[in-house]
CSV table of C-alpha atoms in Angstrom, one decimal:
chain,number,residue,atom,x,y,z
A,317,MET,CA,24.3,-71.2,28.5
A,318,ASN,CA,27.0,-71.9,25.9
A,319,PRO,CA,27.0,-68.8,23.7
A,320,SER,CA,27.9,-70.9,20.7
A,321,ALA,CA,24.9,-73.1,21.0
A,322,ALA,CA,21.7,-72.1,19.2
A,323,PRO,CA,18.7,-71.5,21.4
A,324,ASP,CA,16.1,-74.2,21.9
A,325,THR,CA,13.9,-74.3,18.8
A,326,GLU,CA,10.7,-74.5,20.9
A,327,VAL,CA,11.3,-71.3,22.8
A,328,GLU,CA,9.7,-68.0,21.8
A,329,ARG,CA,11.4,-66.3,18.9
A,330,PRO,CA,12.5,-62.6,19.2
A,331,ASN,CA,10.5,-59.9,17.5
A,332,THR,CA,13.2,-58.5,15.3
A,333,ARG,CA,10.8,-56.3,13.5
A,334,GLU,CA,11.1,-53.9,16.4
A,335,MET,CA,14.5,-53.0,14.9
A,336,VAL,CA,12.8,-51.6,11.8
A,337,ILE,CA,11.0,-49.1,14.0
A,338,VAL,CA,14.4,-48.0,15.4
A,339,HIS,CA,15.9,-47.8,12.0
A,340,ARG,CA,13.2,-45.4,10.8
A,341,ALA,CA,14.4,-42.8,13.3
A,342,PHE,CA,17.9,-43.0,12.0
A,343,ARG,CA,16.8,-42.9,8.4
A,344,ARG,CA,14.7,-39.8,9.0
A,345,GLU,CA,17.2,-37.9,11.3
A,346,SER,CA,20.2,-38.6,9.0
A,347,ARG,CA,18.2,-37.0,6.1
A,348,LEU,CA,17.0,-34.1,8.2
A,349,LEU,CA,20.5,-33.3,9.3
A,350,ALA,CA,21.5,-32.6,5.7
A,351,GLU,CA,18.3,-30.8,4.9
A,352,LEU,CA,18.3,-28.5,7.9
A,353,THR,CA,22.0,-27.7,7.6
A,354,ALA,CA,21.6,-26.7,4.0
A,355,ARG,CA,19.0,-24.1,5.0
A,356,VAL,CA,21.3,-22.3,7.5
A,357,SER,CA,22.2,-18.7,6.3
A,358,ALA,CA,25.7,-17.5,6.1
A,359,GLY,CA,27.0,-16.4,9.5
A,360,ASP,CA,24.0,-17.7,11.5
A,361,THR,CA,26.2,-19.2,14.2
A,362,ALA,CA,23.2,-19.5,16.6
A,363,ARG,CA,21.4,-21.8,14.3
A,364,ALA,CA,24.7,-23.6,13.5
A,365,ALA,CA,25.2,-24.3,17.2
A,366,VAL,CA,21.7,-25.8,17.5
A,367,LEU,CA,22.3,-28.2,14.6
A,368,ALA,CA,25.7,-29.0,15.9
A,369,GLY,CA,24.2,-30.1,19.1
A,370,HIS,CA,21.6,-32.1,17.2
A,371,PHE,CA,24.4,-33.8,15.2
A,372,ARG,CA,26.1,-34.9,18.4
A,373,TRP,CA,22.7,-36.2,19.8
A,374,TYR,CA,22.3,-38.3,16.6
A,375,GLN,CA,25.9,-39.4,16.6
A,376,ARG,CA,25.6,-40.6,20.2
A,377,GLY,CA,22.4,-42.5,19.6
A,378,LEU,CA,23.6,-44.2,16.4
A,379,SER,CA,27.0,-45.1,17.9
A,380,ILE,CA,25.5,-46.7,21.0
A,381,HIS,CA,23.0,-48.6,18.9
A,382,HIS,CA,25.7,-50.0,16.7
A,383,HIS,CA,28.0,-50.8,19.6
A,384,GLY,CA,25.2,-52.9,21.1
A,385,GLU,CA,25.0,-55.0,17.9
A,386,ASP,CA,28.8,-55.3,17.7
A,387,GLU,CA,29.1,-56.6,21.2
A,388,LEU,CA,25.9,-58.5,21.8
A,389,VAL,CA,24.5,-59.7,18.4
A,390,TRP,CA,27.2,-60.3,15.9
A,391,PRO,CA,29.4,-62.6,18.1
A,392,LEU,CA,26.5,-64.9,18.9
A,393,LEU,CA,25.4,-65.1,15.3
A,394,LEU,CA,28.9,-65.8,14.0
A,395,ALA,CA,29.2,-68.7,16.5
A,396,ARG,CA,26.0,-70.2,15.3
A,397,LEU,CA,26.0,-69.6,11.5
A,398,ASP,CA,27.8,-71.5,8.8
A,399,LEU,CA,27.0,-70.5,5.2
A,400,ASP,CA,25.3,-67.3,6.3
A,401,ALA,CA,28.3,-66.1,8.4
A,402,ASP,CA,29.2,-63.8,5.5
A,403,VAL,CA,26.1,-61.7,6.3
A,404,VAL,CA,27.4,-60.9,9.8
A,405,LEU,CA,30.8,-60.2,8.5
A,406,ARG,CA,29.3,-57.8,6.0
A,407,MET,CA,27.4,-56.1,8.8
A,408,GLU,CA,30.6,-55.6,10.7
A,409,ALA,CA,32.3,-54.0,7.6
A,410,GLN,CA,29.3,-51.8,7.0
A,411,HIS,CA,29.4,-50.6,10.6
A,412,GLU,CA,33.0,-49.5,10.1
A,413,GLY,CA,32.0,-47.7,6.9
A,414,VAL,CA,29.2,-45.9,8.6
A,415,ALA,CA,31.4,-44.9,11.5
A,416,ALA,CA,34.0,-43.6,9.0
A,417,SER,CA,31.4,-41.5,7.2
A,418,LEU,CA,30.2,-40.1,10.5
A,419,ALA,CA,33.7,-39.2,11.5
A,420,ARG,CA,34.1,-37.3,8.2
A,421,ALA,CA,30.9,-35.4,8.9
A,422,GLN,CA,32.1,-34.6,12.4
A,423,ALA,CA,35.3,-33.1,11.0
A,424,ALA,CA,33.3,-31.0,8.5
A,425,LEU,CA,31.0,-29.9,11.4
A,426,ALA,CA,33.9,-28.6,13.4
A,427,ALA,CA,35.0,-26.5,10.4
A,428,TRP,CA,31.5,-25.0,10.0
A,429,GLU,CA,30.1,-24.6,13.5
A,430,SER,CA,31.9,-21.6,14.8
A,431,GLY,CA,31.6,-19.3,11.8
A,432,ALA,CA,28.7,-20.7,9.7
A,433,ASP,CA,30.7,-20.2,6.6
A,434,PRO,CA,28.7,-21.1,3.4
A,435,ALA,CA,31.5,-23.1,1.9
A,436,ALA,CA,32.0,-25.0,5.1
A,437,ARG,CA,28.3,-25.6,5.3
A,438,ASP,CA,28.2,-27.0,1.8
A,439,ALA,CA,31.1,-29.3,2.6
A,440,LEU,CA,29.2,-30.5,5.7
A,441,VAL,CA,26.0,-31.1,3.8
A,442,GLU,CA,28.0,-33.2,1.3
A,443,ALA,CA,29.5,-35.3,4.1
A,444,LEU,CA,26.1,-35.8,5.7
A,445,VAL,CA,24.6,-36.9,2.4
A,446,GLU,CA,27.5,-39.4,2.0
A,447,HIS,CA,27.0,-40.6,5.5
A,448,ARG,CA,23.3,-41.2,5.0
A,449,ALA,CA,24.0,-43.2,1.8
A,450,ALA,CA,26.3,-45.5,3.7
A,451,LEU,CA,23.8,-45.8,6.6
A,452,VAL,CA,20.8,-46.5,4.4
A,453,GLU,CA,22.7,-49.2,2.4
A,454,HIS,CA,23.5,-50.9,5.7
A,455,LEU,CA,20.0,-50.6,7.2
A,456,ASP,CA,18.4,-52.0,4.0
A,457,ASP,CA,20.9,-55.0,4.1
A,458,GLU,CA,20.4,-55.6,7.8
A,459,GLU,CA,16.6,-55.6,7.5
A,460,ALA,CA,16.5,-57.8,4.5
A,461,HIS,CA,19.2,-60.4,5.4
A,462,LEU,CA,20.3,-60.1,9.0
A,463,LEU,CA,17.1,-59.7,11.0
A,464,PRO,CA,15.6,-63.0,9.7
A,465,LEU,CA,18.8,-64.8,10.8
A,466,ALA,CA,18.6,-63.1,14.3
A,467,ALA,CA,15.0,-64.2,14.6
A,468,GLU,CA,16.0,-67.8,13.8
A,469,HIS,CA,19.2,-68.1,15.8
A,470,LEU,CA,18.8,-65.9,18.9
A,471,SER,CA,16.6,-66.2,21.9
A,472,VAL,CA,14.3,-63.5,23.1
A,473,ARG,CA,16.6,-62.8,26.1
A,474,GLU,CA,19.6,-62.5,23.8
A,475,TRP,CA,17.9,-60.2,21.5
A,476,GLN,CA,16.6,-58.0,24.3
A,477,ALA,CA,20.1,-57.5,25.7
A,478,GLN,CA,20.9,-54.9,23.1
A,479,GLY,CA,17.9,-52.8,24.2
A,480,GLU,CA,19.1,-53.0,27.8
A,481,HIS,CA,22.6,-52.0,26.6
A,482,PHE,CA,21.1,-48.9,24.9
A,483,LEU,CA,19.2,-47.9,28.1
A,484,ALA,CA,22.3,-48.4,30.3
A,485,ASN,CA,24.7,-46.5,28.1
A,486,THR,CA,22.6,-43.6,26.9
A,487,PRO,CA,22.9,-40.4,29.0
A,488,LYS,CA,19.7,-39.8,30.8
A,489,ASN,CA,19.2,-36.4,29.3
A,490,ALA,CA,19.1,-37.9,25.8
A,491,LEU,CA,16.9,-41.0,26.5
A,492,LEU,CA,13.5,-39.2,26.2
A,493,THR,CA,14.3,-37.5,23.0
A,494,LEU,CA,15.8,-40.6,21.4
A,495,LEU,CA,12.7,-42.6,22.5
A,496,GLY,CA,10.5,-39.9,21.0
A,497,ALA,CA,12.5,-40.1,17.7
A,498,VAL,CA,11.9,-43.8,17.6
A,499,LEU,CA,8.2,-43.5,18.3
A,500,GLU,CA,7.6,-40.6,15.9
A,501,ASP,CA,6.9,-42.6,12.8
A,502,ALA,CA,5.7,-45.8,14.5
A,503,ARG,CA,2.1,-47.0,13.8
A,504,PRO,CA,-0.2,-47.0,16.8
A,505,ASP,CA,0.2,-50.8,17.2
A,506,GLU,CA,4.0,-50.6,16.9
A,507,ARG,CA,4.1,-47.8,19.4
A,508,THR,CA,2.0,-49.8,21.9
A,509,ALA,CA,4.2,-52.9,21.5
A,510,PHE,CA,7.5,-50.9,21.7
A,511,LEU,CA,6.5,-49.1,24.9
A,512,ALA,CA,5.2,-52.3,26.5
A,513,ASP,CA,8.7,-53.7,26.3
A,514,LEU,CA,10.1,-50.9,28.3
A,515,PRO,CA,10.5,-51.0,32.1
A,516,LEU,CA,7.4,-49.5,33.9
A,517,PRO,CA,9.3,-46.4,35.2
A,518,ALA,CA,10.4,-45.6,31.6
A,519,ARG,CA,6.8,-45.8,30.4
A,520,VAL,CA,5.5,-43.6,33.2
A,521,LEU,CA,8.3,-41.1,32.4
A,522,TRP,CA,7.4,-41.1,28.7
A,523,TYR,CA,3.7,-40.5,29.3
A,524,SER,CA,4.2,-37.9,32.0
A,525,VAL,CA,6.9,-35.7,30.6
A,526,GLY,CA,8.6,-37.5,27.6
A,527,ARG,CA,6.1,-36.4,25.0
A,528,ILE,CA,6.4,-32.8,26.1
A,529,VAL,CA,10.2,-32.9,26.1
A,530,TYR,CA,10.3,-34.5,22.6
A,531,ALA,CA,7.8,-32.0,21.2
A,532,ALA,CA,9.9,-29.1,22.4
A,533,HIS,CA,13.0,-30.8,21.0
A,534,VAL,CA,11.4,-31.1,17.6
A,535,ARG,CA,10.3,-27.5,17.5
A,536,ARG,CA,13.8,-26.3,18.5
A,537,ILE,CA,15.6,-28.5,15.8
A,538,ARG,CA,13.2,-28.3,12.9
A,539,GLY,CA,11.4,-24.9,13.4
A,540,GLY,CA,8.9,-24.6,10.6
A,541,HIS,CA,10.5,-27.4,8.5
A,542,ARG,CA,8.2,-30.3,8.0
A,543,PRO,CA,9.9,-33.6,7.1
A,544,VAL,CA,8.5,-35.5,4.1
A,545,ALA,CA,9.6,-39.2,3.9
A,546,ASP,CA,11.6,-40.1,0.8
A,547,ALA,CA,12.2,-43.4,-0.9
A,548,ALA,CA,15.0,-44.4,1.5
A,549,ASP,CA,12.7,-43.8,4.5
A,550,GLN,CA,10.0,-45.9,2.9
A,551,ALA,CA,12.5,-48.8,2.5
A,552,SER,CA,11.9,-49.7,6.1
A,553,THR,CA,8.7,-51.4,5.0
A,554,VAL,CA,10.7,-54.5,4.0
A,555,HIS,CA,9.3,-56.5,7.0
A,556,GLY,CA,5.8,-55.3,6.4
A,557,ALA,CA,6.0,-52.4,8.9
A,558,ALA,CA,4.7,-49.5,6.9
A,559,PRO,CA,6.0,-46.1,8.0
A,560,ALA,CA,3.5,-43.8,9.7
A,561,THR,CA,3.4,-40.0,9.6
A,562,GLY,CA,1.9,-39.3,13.1
A,563,SER,CA,3.8,-37.7,15.9
A,564,ALA,CA,5.0,-39.7,18.9
A,565,ARG,CA,2.2,-40.1,21.4
């Protein structure tokens, strides 16, 4: 198929609302990183090490997710769009901004992790808050303006390629916890549909051990902290997919 040619208008259109479910996880986890880091006591290097590991887990998931869009979605849309090409160019620029904010947070993390110094902690929290602001601005824009274009101009197969990219490029020891993060705030119907799109072995693994692994992951990272969705988390309802508060099941 010529990548510059739009898909047949009579073929099934991709369900781009699935991306809103994925985005909820990044909205929540970016907020929790700042909240949990701010609660770490001076000198508590054990807790700092736990959250440093969680930051790297989050960073890996977000980076792979964005790389899939950069490689598999933006080029196809740029080749097929005319007046709306500026939306894709804006997405590319926002990805660069989000990556830069994440790099600043990574540098601040390195200064804090080994000694859990309060001043370094506060600098990290500031960097994480700035990162989340850049991320949420991008996710809001993508959901409102890019996803409708993708639904119109990409085939189901082309859209699904980024999910396959994520599975292929994510370390196996992180897949179950990242899947759990995505499913955590999904409604029951969203959870069922999302899991149905996964390969059968992945679904079996999730139902047999994945839920247990993710529950242990949450306890280790959050302890007694209970996340409460804020306005930026709620913004993911732009496509009519209201956030849920149930755990991943």
